Phi, psi and omega in degrees: 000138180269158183264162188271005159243006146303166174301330167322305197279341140342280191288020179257316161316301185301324162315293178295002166258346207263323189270285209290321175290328160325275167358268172338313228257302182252037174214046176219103171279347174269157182294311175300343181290316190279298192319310176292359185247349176270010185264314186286331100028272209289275188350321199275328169275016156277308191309341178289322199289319181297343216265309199298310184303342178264007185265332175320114153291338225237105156275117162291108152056064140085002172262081168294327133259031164340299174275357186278334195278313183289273175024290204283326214263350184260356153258334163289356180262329198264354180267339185284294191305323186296336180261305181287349183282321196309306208302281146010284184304324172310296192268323135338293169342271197302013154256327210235339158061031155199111202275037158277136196282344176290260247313325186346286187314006144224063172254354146323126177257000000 
């Protein structure tokens, strides 16, 4: 029987965020839609890094909190990608007035 607080229910949480920001990213054709499903991504693989590191029984050579480190540093990455992808669309918008990802082709100059 699994306990309900174990690593299992971690990584299933993470699979399934992991699934479901896939999805998004590839069957949603406007761009805030692919951005929130590359957001639900880094979510799912911080929740991985925290979940193995707080399950480790095991200190390795001294790096006790790695994955709590990974963590931080894959939500500071996904808050970075989030402002310049934000930033990108925006201004995509306002040439193109619509955040659909077909329209792209034409901003080809």
């Amino acid at each position: 029987m699994i306990e309900l607080g174990g690593l299992h229910s971690y990584l299933v949480v993470g699979a399934f965020l992991f699934c479901a920001g896939m999805a998004c990213v590839l069957l949603k054709r406007n761009v805030i839609h692919m951005l929130m499903g590359i957001e639900l991504i880094f979510n799912a693989s911080a929740i991985n890094f925290i979940a193995f590191d707080h399950f480790n029984s095991m200190e390795l050579s001294g790096q006790l909190m790695s994955g709590q480190v990974m963590g931080l540093f894959v939500i500071v990455l996904a808050a970075a990608e989030a402002a310049v992808a934000l930033a990108l669309v925006l201004a995509m918008f306002q040439m193109i007035k619509t955040p659909n990802i077909d329209d792209m082709s034409k901003l080809k100059g």
